[in-house]
């Protein structure tokens, strides 16, 4: 069970692992919230790769994890994208927006939205920007709004920005403006699940993710 | 209902407005499409039927994306409407369009079924009594398909209340403008611990649709009584 | 105003219409067995069937002409049609069904006319009802009223009386007669009841299997021993035209024919009016000499003009009574016993009461 | 098998049924004006209306009894009903419409019976068609056939001949007569045509506004000058029972009545059979002495039993001809001129051809 | 169609199977519910109608979540079915259930409209001809509502093809087991760069539903011709 935003590199990694270990993997992508609820309802999942820590916390609190299997696998950066190719200092965002919209994922629910809000707040811009925010279901939709010109700016992950040729990164949010963006993973069953998690931390696997724009694990596993 | 916050009230009011508008606005188009499908014999009828059903088959997000492509601020259709003073992007009007499109196949099918059940001999009779085709339609066909129209409205209304996939993709989720009950529920469900708020809104949604349903059932019963069936 | 119909239309591989006839002002009866094509002709005239080819004109102006590509839609023809089934609008009250046509045509409401028709049809108590609960005859009457109220320039009635009782029929027939006589509109009338046909129709078109078998003036057709075979021998009879004379206190009215005077009950026309009188062939008794002490009041001196032996034991005797033609049906045995032969003088005896209101025109 | 009906049912605030009558084997005619409640009674007997209260029994066994809480559903009653409208199943071919009942009841196919009924109704060419394209009369015939093929224990016919031509009627009536005579099942027959009623019915129930106005044996009802008012004076007439004698070469058959012998055409019953003969009152001419040289072959010596003056110019004369009762309708003027009075001896003259097949039972 | 990978083919085949099963399985229940709503006069009819419409009004995720709560591996109903050899959770059978539930209101409405248009007098006639209620239903009512049944099937099928919200929530998105076209499209759209794959699958989905539609139109036309209308 994996967050949908991991789909591309994870597929490749899983293939690689299957070749190496001979184990078949079945990957089920969906939003982290959906996955977490399924797991808490008893879904027969072996590994849970979440896009944020909150849902992993929830699953952990529910007692579903193999103790001590939880690791932070990847990190990501938050960027401001636009269709114009010129960089924009973040502080000028409110002026640049004027009457237009800033596309973000749901600022109270979806991780990318939560991080974005946090960052804007930290930068003291949230008050000015909030009335102009157009929230979308997920990061991809926010990106689409920008790509299609419906909104001039959007806040998305660096990974998304890298995959969409129609937008350019106007600014990157400083790391310290928001809580670290962490993709935690954990095993739900013992055995191969733990092996897979371990494999994801190996160099070849991390390389696949780095290619897609993910940063490495932000710190040593707790 | 003091247990709903002002933002939630806003969402409820907006949902209601969007659903009503979506249902009513799609009615004439649904009627026209149903007529074409039930009575028309033109090349490409099958294709047209498929097009009408498309929003049912496609994941709502796709529909929303297509709407964005067609009516986004950079698309010609979107620009035209904008110039005409009917901006759709990020407006509740866009939510209406999204909801209407999603409910369209349901409405068309309901009306079409009713149309196909109309006794054509009554339309013939109207013609011999001096009623033009338009008048026959208005005074005979339309009243006879009233159950289908009503069913279509109810389905479109209910669908509009429950729709968020296409809506959120097309016009995002802006409190007070495009944040309908369904989007709000969805948002609440994304965050851990949002269940109670989601349940509250779900109940409101159910109450709204129940009211619409009961109204429609009552209207239908009244019509049936009038026909004496 | 005269309707002229000539059309060819294939309804199914097994059945094709191919008819041509004229309907002048007055009633033209379409007569024929079930499945002969009567209703289909009315549908074509009304514009509900588009014939494969042909022409339908009113006073020469085509409402349909396959050659010229003319095909007026039904509502522009202004032909009234009472269908074989009532076809009432289920969502409208009886009153609104009745008024439907006038409103559709933008005609002003006609309360007096409406009241008259409602009264005649006996549907006053039904006005606020929905059609669904009406009895068969009630629905049929509402359908008649609905068509009459549109004031069409042509009226078509498809077995309008099939589900009506005799008394109700007697109330509607005079209305149709007045319509026929005053409005000058052609009426196409489909009926299986020859007495009605004989009473109303000026012309009869006999149909069989989609074709016109015979057509002509009603008086001729009914008095023609050969046509009698098509119409049914029991129904044959002559239609004479008489002048209404005085009505006695006992209710019998003198009707003067060139060949003699009849005393008839139930004459509603005023003195001096000329009315048709139908005398069924089977109601005529022949006597060699005027008998006496008989209850029958009407005797006409006639001469035998023709003798037609049918398939059964009957003989159809054509008579000339002055300038009028009369038909009598007698058994072959009687004909022989009486020595009936062409040219013989006989007395035709008709019971007054055998001629009922259905046989008398309203003048 | 005897049907017994007693029920009370309010159909609308304005109309309530309240009837009680018996229908023994043979034909019971329900007669009454449009809207009198005839179809509603059939619906109640068939189980399609649940009366407010009452009892409907067959030979004492209730199919409905409000007091006992019995209400058999229609399919368990096994009553056949030919509705006033055809009500054919639009999704089935004519053939499958015809066979619907037998299959539903699990009866074996009856090809011979089916062929006979199809032949009689003249619907052979329609078997593979769908009902939607049928003419009015064609659909009516299929509906009759569909009900007949189920072999019901009671048959109800709601104006079955309304849209049929006279010739077709003549083909179906003998079949119903045979059914009536051989199957011993009660038949409820609704018709506005008194000749048919007189020919088929053993009993007549006259309905008005939901109530039974009068009921009794057909012969009595038709010969009763008072009942004649309800049935319509033009339709009154006596039904006599005669014994079929020899048939001559010219097609006339002797029918012996106690009061004399009639020579009638079109008798189909064999020699020695006893058949009903209906003589319409308006077909009888009275003479003080037997006239001569007349084309009418049938004369009966009778005595005047009663004189009823109606509203119009007619007088209904009740006659006794030996043990039989006869009815004659003459004008008041004739009655006066002839000095008709009770007890007077007169000759009743009836034309042979005035008695057609519709007036003759099939024996 | 060599441009579809084996995984994609798997999704197509699965979607097809799920959609067919969902449409056919919900038919008898849809018929029963439509009958109850069209003909029944029982207390709570309005409530029942609301219940039937619920999946239309609720965001699909909510429906899926409710299904998970009701039929999840830890819920009594889910355990019971599991014990009976019909496990639903995270199986394609569960996807069928989700799709069926989502399409149910559409099917019920279509059938109900047809039922209400049936000429009851024909049912009366069948009764007098000796047909029991059940037989009348099978031989008269059912053929007469065939257009509604067909429309209901098409709607349910199309909806099942397009459904992913409830499905993904209830039974996740497991390749080969519960990953239908719609879920796959959804997943592709969430990941960067998945558009082309999404478009390919969308086209397949459209083709499938078009085929179903054309089949249904053809069947309907055939029926109409048989009735001679
Ligand atoms: N459902 C109903 N609601 C109200 N009135 C009704 C209903 N059904 C029948 N009636 C009334 O009951 C009366 C009797 O109807 P019914 O059909 O029995 O008449 P009928 O004798 O068969 O007449 P007809 O010869 O015209 O067929 C009519 O006046 C009719 O309007
Ligand atoms: N749509 C059709 N398809 C096939 N045959 C048809 C169609 N319409 C009519 N017919 C046939 O054409 C013939 C004439 O039908 P029509 O209704 O004109 O008869 P009709 O003279 O009015 O008979 P009736 O006295 O029984 O009403 C019938 O045999 C009928 O079956
Ligand atoms: Mg006809
Ligand atoms: Mg009736």
Short mmCIF file of N, CA and C and ligand atoms in Angstrom, two decimals, chain C residues 9-17 30-43 49 84-85 158-159 190-192 207 209-210, chain D residues 125-126 129-141 163-165, chain E residues 228, ligand 2:
data_model
loop_
_atom_site.label_atom_id
_atom_site.label_comp_id
_atom_site.label_asym_id
_atom_site.label_seq_id
_atom_site.Cartn_x
_atom_site.Cartn_y
_atom_site.Cartn_z
N UNK C 9 -51.00 3.42 -51.27
CA UNK C 9 -50.08 3.31 -50.13
C UNK C 9 -49.99 1.85 -49.69
N UNK C 10 -48.76 1.38 -49.55
CA UNK C 10 -48.58 0.02 -49.08
C UNK C 10 -48.37 0.05 -47.56
N UNK C 11 -49.30 -0.55 -46.85
CA UNK C 11 -49.21 -0.56 -45.39
C UNK C 11 -48.35 -1.70 -44.89
N UNK C 12 -48.40 -2.79 -45.60
CA UNK C 12 -47.62 -3.96 -45.23
C UNK C 12 -47.48 -4.78 -46.50
N UNK C 13 -46.59 -5.76 -46.48
CA UNK C 13 -46.48 -6.57 -47.70
C UNK C 13 -47.83 -7.16 -48.11
N UNK C 14 -48.68 -7.38 -47.13
CA UNK C 14 -49.94 -8.06 -47.43
C UNK C 14 -51.09 -7.11 -47.73
N UNK C 15 -50.91 -5.83 -47.45
CA UNK C 15 -52.06 -4.94 -47.58
C UNK C 15 -51.66 -3.60 -48.20
N UNK C 16 -52.35 -3.24 -49.24
CA UNK C 16 -52.09 -1.95 -49.87
C UNK C 16 -53.41 -1.22 -50.10
N UNK C 17 -53.36 0.06 -49.88
CA UNK C 17 -54.51 0.92 -50.17
C UNK C 17 -54.36 1.41 -51.60
N UNK C 30 -68.00 5.65 -45.56
CA UNK C 30 -67.06 4.60 -45.95
C UNK C 30 -67.57 3.32 -45.32
N UNK C 31 -67.86 2.38 -46.16
CA UNK C 31 -68.48 1.15 -45.68
C UNK C 31 -67.60 0.00 -46.13
N UNK C 32 -67.42 -0.95 -45.27
CA UNK C 32 -66.61 -2.08 -45.68
C UNK C 32 -66.32 -2.95 -44.49
N UNK C 33 -65.89 -4.17 -44.76
CA UNK C 33 -65.67 -5.12 -43.68
C UNK C 33 -64.48 -4.70 -42.83
N UNK C 34 -64.38 -5.32 -41.70
CA UNK C 34 -63.26 -5.06 -40.82
C UNK C 34 -61.96 -5.36 -41.54
N UNK C 35 -61.04 -4.43 -41.49
CA UNK C 35 -59.75 -4.62 -42.15
C UNK C 35 -59.75 -4.18 -43.60
N UNK C 36 -60.85 -3.54 -44.04
CA UNK C 36 -60.92 -3.14 -45.44
C UNK C 36 -60.06 -1.91 -45.74
N UNK C 37 -59.71 -1.17 -44.72
CA UNK C 37 -58.85 -0.01 -44.95
C UNK C 37 -59.52 1.32 -44.64
N UNK C 38 -60.66 1.29 -43.98
CA UNK C 38 -61.39 2.53 -43.72
C UNK C 38 -60.60 3.47 -42.83
N UNK C 39 -60.15 2.96 -41.70
CA UNK C 39 -59.40 3.83 -40.78
C UNK C 39 -58.12 4.33 -41.43
N UNK C 40 -57.49 3.48 -42.23
CA UNK C 40 -56.25 3.90 -42.87
C UNK C 40 -56.50 5.07 -43.82
N UNK C 41 -57.61 5.05 -44.51
CA UNK C 41 -57.93 6.17 -45.40
C UNK C 41 -58.09 7.45 -44.59
N UNK C 42 -58.81 7.35 -43.48
CA UNK C 42 -58.98 8.55 -42.66
C UNK C 42 -57.62 9.05 -42.17
N UNK C 43 -56.76 8.14 -41.80
CA UNK C 43 -55.44 8.56 -41.33
C UNK C 43 -54.66 9.28 -42.42
N UNK C 49 -50.74 9.43 -42.06
CA UNK C 49 -49.97 8.52 -42.90
C UNK C 49 -49.54 9.34 -44.10
N UNK C 84 -61.08 5.78 -33.94
CA UNK C 84 -61.86 4.61 -33.55
C UNK C 84 -61.75 4.37 -32.04
N UNK C 85 -60.59 4.67 -31.46
CA UNK C 85 -60.46 4.63 -30.00
C UNK C 85 -60.54 6.09 -29.53
N UNK C 158 -64.84 7.91 -37.18
CA UNK C 158 -64.54 6.48 -37.35
C UNK C 158 -65.37 5.67 -36.36
N UNK C 159 -66.46 5.14 -36.83
CA UNK C 159 -67.38 4.37 -35.98
C UNK C 159 -67.69 5.10 -34.68
N UNK C 190 -67.48 6.57 -41.04
CA UNK C 190 -67.27 5.12 -41.09
C UNK C 190 -68.24 4.47 -40.13
N UNK C 191 -68.99 3.52 -40.60
CA UNK C 191 -69.93 2.85 -39.73
C UNK C 191 -70.26 1.48 -40.28
N UNK C 192 -70.53 0.56 -39.36
CA UNK C 192 -70.98 -0.75 -39.79
C UNK C 192 -72.50 -0.85 -39.75
N UNK C 207 -65.77 -0.22 -49.55
CA UNK C 207 -64.38 -0.61 -49.65
C UNK C 207 -64.22 -2.10 -49.41
N UNK C 209 -60.70 -4.72 -49.06
CA UNK C 209 -59.29 -5.05 -49.23
C UNK C 209 -58.48 -3.88 -49.79
N UNK C 210 -58.76 -2.69 -49.32
CA UNK C 210 -57.97 -1.54 -49.73
C UNK C 210 -58.41 -0.88 -51.03
N UNK D 125 -54.86 -14.77 -41.25
CA UNK D 125 -53.77 -14.05 -41.91
C UNK D 125 -53.00 -13.18 -40.93
N UNK D 126 -53.52 -13.03 -39.74
CA UNK D 126 -52.89 -12.09 -38.80
C UNK D 126 -51.98 -12.78 -37.80
N UNK D 129 -48.61 -11.49 -36.94
CA UNK D 129 -48.47 -10.04 -36.78
C UNK D 129 -48.40 -9.65 -35.31
N UNK D 130 -47.91 -8.43 -35.07
CA UNK D 130 -47.97 -7.86 -33.73
C UNK D 130 -49.28 -7.06 -33.64
N UNK D 131 -49.83 -6.92 -32.45
CA UNK D 131 -51.11 -6.22 -32.33
C UNK D 131 -51.08 -4.77 -32.80
N UNK D 132 -49.92 -4.12 -32.78
CA UNK D 132 -49.93 -2.67 -32.98
C UNK D 132 -50.48 -2.25 -34.34
N UNK D 133 -50.32 -3.07 -35.36
CA UNK D 133 -50.81 -2.64 -36.68
C UNK D 133 -52.21 -3.11 -37.01
N UNK D 134 -52.87 -3.79 -36.08
CA UNK D 134 -54.19 -4.33 -36.40
C UNK D 134 -55.25 -3.25 -36.49
N UNK D 135 -56.24 -3.47 -37.33
CA UNK D 135 -57.39 -2.54 -37.38
C UNK D 135 -58.25 -2.77 -36.14
N UNK D 136 -59.15 -1.83 -35.89
CA UNK D 136 -59.99 -1.92 -34.70
C UNK D 136 -60.73 -3.24 -34.62
N UNK D 137 -61.34 -3.62 -35.71
CA UNK D 137 -62.12 -4.86 -35.72
C UNK D 137 -61.24 -6.09 -35.61
N UNK D 138 -60.09 -6.04 -36.22
CA UNK D 138 -59.16 -7.18 -36.14
C UNK D 138 -58.73 -7.41 -34.70
N UNK D 139 -58.38 -6.33 -34.03
CA UNK D 139 -57.96 -6.45 -32.63
C UNK D 139 -59.10 -7.00 -31.78
N UNK D 140 -60.30 -6.52 -32.03
CA UNK D 140 -61.46 -6.99 -31.26
C UNK D 140 -61.65 -8.49 -31.46
N UNK D 141 -61.46 -8.95 -32.68
CA UNK D 141 -61.65 -10.38 -32.93
C UNK D 141 -60.58 -11.21 -32.24
N UNK D 163 -67.29 -3.18 -32.99
CA UNK D 163 -66.56 -2.69 -34.15
C UNK D 163 -66.52 -3.71 -35.28
N UNK D 164 -67.50 -4.61 -35.29
CA UNK D 164 -67.50 -5.63 -36.34
C UNK D 164 -68.63 -5.39 -37.33
N UNK D 165 -68.36 -5.75 -38.57
CA UNK D 165 -69.39 -5.62 -39.60
C UNK D 165 -70.42 -6.72 -39.44
N UNK E 228 -43.59 -3.39 -32.71
CA UNK E 228 -44.20 -2.76 -33.88
C UNK E 228 -44.41 -1.28 -33.68
N1 LIG F 2 -48.99 -0.52 -39.47
C1 LIG F 2 -49.54 -1.54 -40.13
N2 LIG F 2 -48.79 -2.61 -40.49
C2 LIG F 2 -49.34 -3.65 -41.13
N3 LIG F 2 -50.63 -3.71 -41.49
C3 LIG F 2 -51.41 -2.70 -41.16
C4 LIG F 2 -50.92 -1.55 -40.47
N4 LIG F 2 -51.93 -0.71 -40.28
C5 LIG F 2 -53.02 -1.31 -40.83
N5 LIG F 2 -52.71 -2.50 -41.35
C6 LIG F 2 -53.62 -3.43 -42.00
O1 LIG F 2 -54.34 -2.73 -42.96
C7 LIG F 2 -55.66 -3.20 -43.01
C8 LIG F 2 -56.61 -2.03 -42.94
O2 LIG F 2 -56.60 -1.50 -41.63
P1 LIG F 2 -57.67 -0.41 -41.22
O3 LIG F 2 -57.39 -0.07 -39.81
O4 LIG F 2 -57.66 0.67 -42.20
O5 LIG F 2 -59.01 -1.25 -41.33
P2 LIG F 2 -60.52 -0.80 -41.09
O6 LIG F 2 -61.20 -0.83 -42.36
O7 LIG F 2 -60.54 0.46 -40.32
O8 LIG F 2 -61.03 -2.00 -40.20
P3 LIG F 2 -61.94 -2.00 -38.88
O9 LIG F 2 -63.33 -1.92 -39.34
O10 LIG F 2 -61.64 -3.34 -38.30
O11 LIG F 2 -61.50 -0.88 -38.03
C9 LIG F 2 -55.81 -4.19 -41.89
O12 LIG F 2 -55.78 -5.49 -42.42
C10 LIG F 2 -54.62 -3.97 -41.03
O13 LIG F 2 -54.19 -5.15 -40.45
#
